[in-house]
Coordinates of C-alpha atoms and ligand atoms in Angstrom, one line a residue:
X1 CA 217.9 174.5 182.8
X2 CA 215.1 172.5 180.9
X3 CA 214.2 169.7 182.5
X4 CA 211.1 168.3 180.8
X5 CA 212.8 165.3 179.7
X6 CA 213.9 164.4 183.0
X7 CA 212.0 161.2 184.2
X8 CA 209.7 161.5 187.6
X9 CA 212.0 160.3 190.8
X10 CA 210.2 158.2 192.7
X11 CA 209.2 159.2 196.0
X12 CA 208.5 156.9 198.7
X13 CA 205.5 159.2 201.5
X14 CA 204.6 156.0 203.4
X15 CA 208.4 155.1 204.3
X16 CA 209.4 158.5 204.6
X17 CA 206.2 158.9 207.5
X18 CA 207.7 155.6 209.2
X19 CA 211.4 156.9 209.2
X20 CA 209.8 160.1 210.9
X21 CA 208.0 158.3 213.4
X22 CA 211.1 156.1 214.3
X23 CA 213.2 159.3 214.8
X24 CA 211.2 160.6 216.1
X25 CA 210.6 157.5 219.0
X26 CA 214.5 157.2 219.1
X27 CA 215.0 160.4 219.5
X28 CA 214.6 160.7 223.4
X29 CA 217.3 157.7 223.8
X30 CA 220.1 159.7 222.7
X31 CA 222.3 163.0 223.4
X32 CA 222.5 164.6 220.1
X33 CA 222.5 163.2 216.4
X34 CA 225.0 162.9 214.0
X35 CA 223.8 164.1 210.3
X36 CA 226.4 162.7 207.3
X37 CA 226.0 164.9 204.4
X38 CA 228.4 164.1 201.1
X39 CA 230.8 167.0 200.9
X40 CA 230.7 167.5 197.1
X41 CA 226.9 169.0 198.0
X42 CA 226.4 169.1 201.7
X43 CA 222.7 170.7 201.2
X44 CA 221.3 168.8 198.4
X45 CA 222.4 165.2 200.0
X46 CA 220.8 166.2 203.3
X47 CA 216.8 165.3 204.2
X48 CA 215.2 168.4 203.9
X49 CA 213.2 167.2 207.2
X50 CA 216.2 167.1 209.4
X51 CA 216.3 170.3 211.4
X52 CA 212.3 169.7 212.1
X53 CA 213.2 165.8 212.7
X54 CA 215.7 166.3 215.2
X55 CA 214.9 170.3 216.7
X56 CA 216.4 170.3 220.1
X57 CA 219.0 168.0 220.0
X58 CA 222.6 168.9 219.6
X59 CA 224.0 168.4 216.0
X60 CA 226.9 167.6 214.5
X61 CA 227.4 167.3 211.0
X62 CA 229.8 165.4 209.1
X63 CA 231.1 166.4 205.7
X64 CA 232.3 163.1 204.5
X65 CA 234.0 162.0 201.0
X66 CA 236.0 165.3 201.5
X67 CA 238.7 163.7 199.6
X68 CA 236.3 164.4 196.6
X69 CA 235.4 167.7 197.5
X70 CA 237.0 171.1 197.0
X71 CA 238.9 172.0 200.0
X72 CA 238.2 175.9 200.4
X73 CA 234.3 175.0 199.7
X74 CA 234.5 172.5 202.5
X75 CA 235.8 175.1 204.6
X76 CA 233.1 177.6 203.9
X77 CA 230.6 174.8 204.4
X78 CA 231.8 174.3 208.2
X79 CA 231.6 178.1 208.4
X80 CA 227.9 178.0 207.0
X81 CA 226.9 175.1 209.7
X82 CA 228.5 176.9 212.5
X83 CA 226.7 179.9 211.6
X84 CA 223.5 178.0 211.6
X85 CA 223.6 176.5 214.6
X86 CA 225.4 173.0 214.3
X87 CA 228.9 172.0 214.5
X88 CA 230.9 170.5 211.7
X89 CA 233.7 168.4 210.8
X90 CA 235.1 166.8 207.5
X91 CA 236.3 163.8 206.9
X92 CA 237.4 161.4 204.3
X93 CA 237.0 157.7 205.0
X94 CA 239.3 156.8 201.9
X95 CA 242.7 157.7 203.9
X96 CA 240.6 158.2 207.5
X97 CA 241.7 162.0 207.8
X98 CA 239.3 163.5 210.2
X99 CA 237.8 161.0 211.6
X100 CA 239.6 161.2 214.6
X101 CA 237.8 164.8 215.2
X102 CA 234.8 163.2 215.6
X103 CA 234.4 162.8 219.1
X104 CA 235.8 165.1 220.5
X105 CA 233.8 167.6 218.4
X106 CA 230.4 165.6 220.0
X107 CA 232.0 165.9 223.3
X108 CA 233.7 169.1 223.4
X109 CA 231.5 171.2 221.4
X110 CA 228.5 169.5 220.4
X111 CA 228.0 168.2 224.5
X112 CA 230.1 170.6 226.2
X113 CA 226.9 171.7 228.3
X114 CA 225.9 168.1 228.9
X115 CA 229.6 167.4 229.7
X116 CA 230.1 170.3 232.0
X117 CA 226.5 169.0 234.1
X118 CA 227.7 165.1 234.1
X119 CA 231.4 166.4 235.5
X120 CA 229.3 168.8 238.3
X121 CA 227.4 165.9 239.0
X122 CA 230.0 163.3 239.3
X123 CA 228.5 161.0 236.2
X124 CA 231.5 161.4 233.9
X125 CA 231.0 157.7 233.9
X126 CA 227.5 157.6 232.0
X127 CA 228.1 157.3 228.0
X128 CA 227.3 159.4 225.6
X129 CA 224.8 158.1 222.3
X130 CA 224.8 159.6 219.2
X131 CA 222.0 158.8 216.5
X132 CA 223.7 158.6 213.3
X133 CA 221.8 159.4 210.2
X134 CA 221.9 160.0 206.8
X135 CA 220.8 159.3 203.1
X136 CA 221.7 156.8 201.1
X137 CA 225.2 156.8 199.8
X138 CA 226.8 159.1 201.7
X139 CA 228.8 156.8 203.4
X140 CA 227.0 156.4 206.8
X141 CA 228.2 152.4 206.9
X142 CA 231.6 153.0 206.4
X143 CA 231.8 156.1 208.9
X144 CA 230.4 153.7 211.1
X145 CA 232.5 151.3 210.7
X146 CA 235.9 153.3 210.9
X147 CA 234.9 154.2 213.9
X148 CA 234.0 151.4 215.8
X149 CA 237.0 149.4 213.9
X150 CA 235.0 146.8 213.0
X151 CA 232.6 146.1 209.8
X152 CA 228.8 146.0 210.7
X153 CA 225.8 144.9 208.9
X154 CA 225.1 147.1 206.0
X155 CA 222.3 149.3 206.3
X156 CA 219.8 148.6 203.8
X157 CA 217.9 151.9 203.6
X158 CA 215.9 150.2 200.5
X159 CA 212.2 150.7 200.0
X160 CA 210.8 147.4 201.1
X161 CA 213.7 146.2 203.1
X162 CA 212.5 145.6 207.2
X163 CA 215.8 146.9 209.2
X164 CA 216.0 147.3 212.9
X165 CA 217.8 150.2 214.1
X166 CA 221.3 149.0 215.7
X167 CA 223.2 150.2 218.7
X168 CA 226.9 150.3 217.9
X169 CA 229.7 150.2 221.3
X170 CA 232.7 152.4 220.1
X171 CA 234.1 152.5 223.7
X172 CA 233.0 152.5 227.6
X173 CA 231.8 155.9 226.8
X174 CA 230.4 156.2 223.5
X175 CA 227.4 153.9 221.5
X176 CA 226.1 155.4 218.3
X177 CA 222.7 154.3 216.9
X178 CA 222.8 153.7 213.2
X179 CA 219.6 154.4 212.2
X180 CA 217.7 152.5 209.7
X181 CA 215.0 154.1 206.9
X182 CA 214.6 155.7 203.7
X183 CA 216.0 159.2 204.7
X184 CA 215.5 160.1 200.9
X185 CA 216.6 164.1 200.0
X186 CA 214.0 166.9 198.3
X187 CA 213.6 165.3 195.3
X188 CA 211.0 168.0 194.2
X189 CA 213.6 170.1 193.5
X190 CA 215.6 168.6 190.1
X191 CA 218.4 170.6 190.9
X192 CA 219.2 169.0 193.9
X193 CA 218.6 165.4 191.9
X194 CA 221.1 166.2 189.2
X195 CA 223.8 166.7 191.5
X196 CA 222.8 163.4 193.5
X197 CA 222.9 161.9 190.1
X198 CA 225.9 163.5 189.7
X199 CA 227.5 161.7 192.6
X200 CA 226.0 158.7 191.9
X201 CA 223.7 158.5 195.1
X202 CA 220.7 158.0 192.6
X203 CA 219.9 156.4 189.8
X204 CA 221.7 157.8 187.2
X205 CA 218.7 156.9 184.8
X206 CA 216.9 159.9 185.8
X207 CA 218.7 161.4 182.6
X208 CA 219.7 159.7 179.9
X209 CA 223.5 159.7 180.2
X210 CA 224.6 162.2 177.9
X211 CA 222.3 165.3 179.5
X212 CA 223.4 164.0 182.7
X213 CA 227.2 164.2 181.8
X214 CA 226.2 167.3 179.3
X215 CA 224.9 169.0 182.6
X216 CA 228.4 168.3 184.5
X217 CA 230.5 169.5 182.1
X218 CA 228.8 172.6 181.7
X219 CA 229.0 173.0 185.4
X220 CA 232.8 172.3 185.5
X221 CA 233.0 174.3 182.7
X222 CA 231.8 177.7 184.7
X223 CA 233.4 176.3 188.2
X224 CA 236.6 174.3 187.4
X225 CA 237.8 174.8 184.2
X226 CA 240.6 173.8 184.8
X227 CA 239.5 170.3 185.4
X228 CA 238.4 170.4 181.7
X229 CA 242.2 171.4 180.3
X230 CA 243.9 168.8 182.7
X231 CA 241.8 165.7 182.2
X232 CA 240.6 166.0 178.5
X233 CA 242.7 168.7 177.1
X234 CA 239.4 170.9 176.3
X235 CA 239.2 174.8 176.4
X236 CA 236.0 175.4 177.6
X237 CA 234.7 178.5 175.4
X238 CA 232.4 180.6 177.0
X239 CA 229.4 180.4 174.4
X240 CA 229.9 175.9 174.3
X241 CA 227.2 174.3 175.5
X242 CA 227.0 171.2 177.4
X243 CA 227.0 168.8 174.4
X244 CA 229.7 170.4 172.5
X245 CA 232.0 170.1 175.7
X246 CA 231.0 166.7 175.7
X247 CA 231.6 165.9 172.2
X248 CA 234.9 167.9 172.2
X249 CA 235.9 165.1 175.1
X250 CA 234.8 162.6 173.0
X251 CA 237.0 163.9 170.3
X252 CA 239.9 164.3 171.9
X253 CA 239.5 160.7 173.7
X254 CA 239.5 159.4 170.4
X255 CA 235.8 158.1 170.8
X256 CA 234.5 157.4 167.5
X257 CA 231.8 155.6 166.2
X258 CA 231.9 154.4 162.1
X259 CA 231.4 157.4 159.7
X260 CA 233.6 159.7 161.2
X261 CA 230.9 160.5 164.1
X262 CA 231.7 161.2 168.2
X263 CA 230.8 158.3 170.3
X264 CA 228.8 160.4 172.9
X265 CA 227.0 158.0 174.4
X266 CA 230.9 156.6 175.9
X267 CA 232.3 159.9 176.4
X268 CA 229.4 160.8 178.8
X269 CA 230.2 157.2 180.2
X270 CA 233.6 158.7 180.6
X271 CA 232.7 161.4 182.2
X272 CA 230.4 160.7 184.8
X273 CA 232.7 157.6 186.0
X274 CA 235.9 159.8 186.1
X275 CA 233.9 162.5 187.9
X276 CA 232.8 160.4 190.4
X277 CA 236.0 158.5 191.2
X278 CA 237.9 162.0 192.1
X279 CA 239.7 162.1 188.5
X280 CA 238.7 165.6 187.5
X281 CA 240.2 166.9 191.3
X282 CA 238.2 168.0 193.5
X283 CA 235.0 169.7 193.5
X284 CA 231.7 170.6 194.9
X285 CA 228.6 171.1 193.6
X286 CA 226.7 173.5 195.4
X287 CA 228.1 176.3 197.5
X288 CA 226.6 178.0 201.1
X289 CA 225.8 181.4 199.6
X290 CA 223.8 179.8 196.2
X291 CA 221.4 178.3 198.7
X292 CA 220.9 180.7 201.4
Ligands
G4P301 P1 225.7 154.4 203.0 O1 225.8 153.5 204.1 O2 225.5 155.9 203.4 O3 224.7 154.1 202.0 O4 227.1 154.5 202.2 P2 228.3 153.5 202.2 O5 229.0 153.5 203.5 O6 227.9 152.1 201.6 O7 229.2 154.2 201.1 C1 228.8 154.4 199.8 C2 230.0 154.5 198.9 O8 230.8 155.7 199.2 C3 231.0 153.3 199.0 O9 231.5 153.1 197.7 C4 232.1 153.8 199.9 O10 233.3 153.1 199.7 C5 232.2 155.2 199.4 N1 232.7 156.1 200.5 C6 232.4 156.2 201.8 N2 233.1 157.2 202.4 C7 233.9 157.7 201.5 C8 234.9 158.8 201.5 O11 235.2 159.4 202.5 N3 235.6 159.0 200.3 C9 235.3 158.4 199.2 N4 236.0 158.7 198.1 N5 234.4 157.4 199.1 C10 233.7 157.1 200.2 P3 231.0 152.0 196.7 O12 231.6 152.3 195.4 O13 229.6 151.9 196.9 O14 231.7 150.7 197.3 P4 233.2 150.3 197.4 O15 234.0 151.1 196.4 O16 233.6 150.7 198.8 O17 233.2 148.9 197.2

């Protein structure tokens, strides 16, 4: 992939070095730590930093927007989790399907040990707190606030923006601790920024819009054709490059500028929008076997 004519992402050292330092601090106030990943590409929407950030405690990871994702991917994400040492769960906050598993995973799996010591001991009574983290975007607020049934200040994990970390009650036995900071992902690597772009978890202006959507339908293209055939009525041809499948879209949307020419610039509009909101079904963006 060429990507000289993608623009430089910002990356923020100084509040990246402060979020480390606060995890780091908070870290000894809690029983294990809760990562939330986006399921559409659990590696490239997770801080690189994390295993180092949070080695020794007990993980659990939550796949959420699974309602976005493709199922049997999903599935072989948990696997690849498992087999590295952290227990996983997916959820969707849209229609609140997993969330229920959530504690139970922390306290059956992810705390069994610590479970198993408290019950020896007699301190089944002491509660169990969970630091919650994640990037931008990938729906830590609203996780949050499913869980604990009630809405809470949105975390603003901006650049600039001052936020204390915050100690949520779920029940007599379980607080989490929404932690605040810029937990941005490895932006060196553009891959892993055209799928966030993809998703919409950054700035979509790191492409212009038409490579960005050009990029996606390529993608879909190799991965879900199908998608392609459904939504737009396209036949992705194996030698059609990104831009042709966009302007075959456009085409077939009817998209036209005057003199006869494909309005690109709105079919990538299209695109991107209809991607994100679930229209083209279900898919991820990465898969365990790519990255290992
Ligand atoms: P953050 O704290 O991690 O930054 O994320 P936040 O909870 O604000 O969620 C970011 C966006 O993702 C929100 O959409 C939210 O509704 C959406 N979202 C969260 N969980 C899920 C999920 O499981 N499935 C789907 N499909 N979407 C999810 P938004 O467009 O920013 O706002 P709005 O549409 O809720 O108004």
């Amino acid at each position: 992939m060429d990507n000289t004519d993608m623009k430089q992402i910002q990356w923020f050292p100084g509040h990246m070095a402060k979020t480390r330092r606060l995890i780091a601090a908070n870290l000894k106030l809690v029983d294990a730590v809760a990562e939330i990943v986006d399921a559409r590409a659990p590696l490239s929407s997770r801080n690189p930093e994390m295993d180092s950030l949070t080695r020794g405690k007990p993980r659990l990871v939550i796949l959420n927007k699974c309602d976005l994702a493709d199922e049997k991917a999903t599935q072989s994400w948990i696997n690849y989790f498992k087999n590295n040492g952290a227990e996983a769960v997916a959820v969707d906050c849209k229609s609140g399907k997993g969330l229920k598993n959530i504690l139970p995973a922390v306290k059956n799996k992810v705390l069994a040990e610590l479970m198993a010591k408290r019950e020896k001991n007699g301190m089944t009574g002491a509660a169990v707190r969970l630091m919650v983290v994640g990037i931008p975007n990938v729906g830590k607020s609203t996780v949050i606030n499913r869980l604990s049934g009630a809405k809470h200040a949105k975390a603003e994990d901006r650049p600039g923006v001052t936020r204390t970390k915050q100690w949520v009650k779920l029940d007599k036995s379980t607080e989490l601790l929404d932690m605040p900071g810029v937990l941005w992902p490895k932006f060196e690597d553009q891959e892993v920024a055209i799928r966030l772009a993809f998703t919409g978890a950054i700035s979509d202006d790191i492409l212009d819009i038409e490579t960005l959507a050009a990029k996606l339908l390529y993608f879909l293209a190799q991965g879900y054709p199908d998608s392609l055939r459904e939504r737009y009525k396209v036949e992705p041809e194996p030698e059609m490059t990104g831009f042709e499948l966009l302007e075959a879209v456009g085409k077939k949307r009817g998209m036209m500028i005057s003199g006869g020419e494909i309005n690109t610039e709105r079919a990538a509009i299209t695109v991107i929008d209809e991607f994100r909101s679930g229209k083209l079904g279900r898919i991820t963006l990465e898969m365990p076997q790519k990255r290992e």
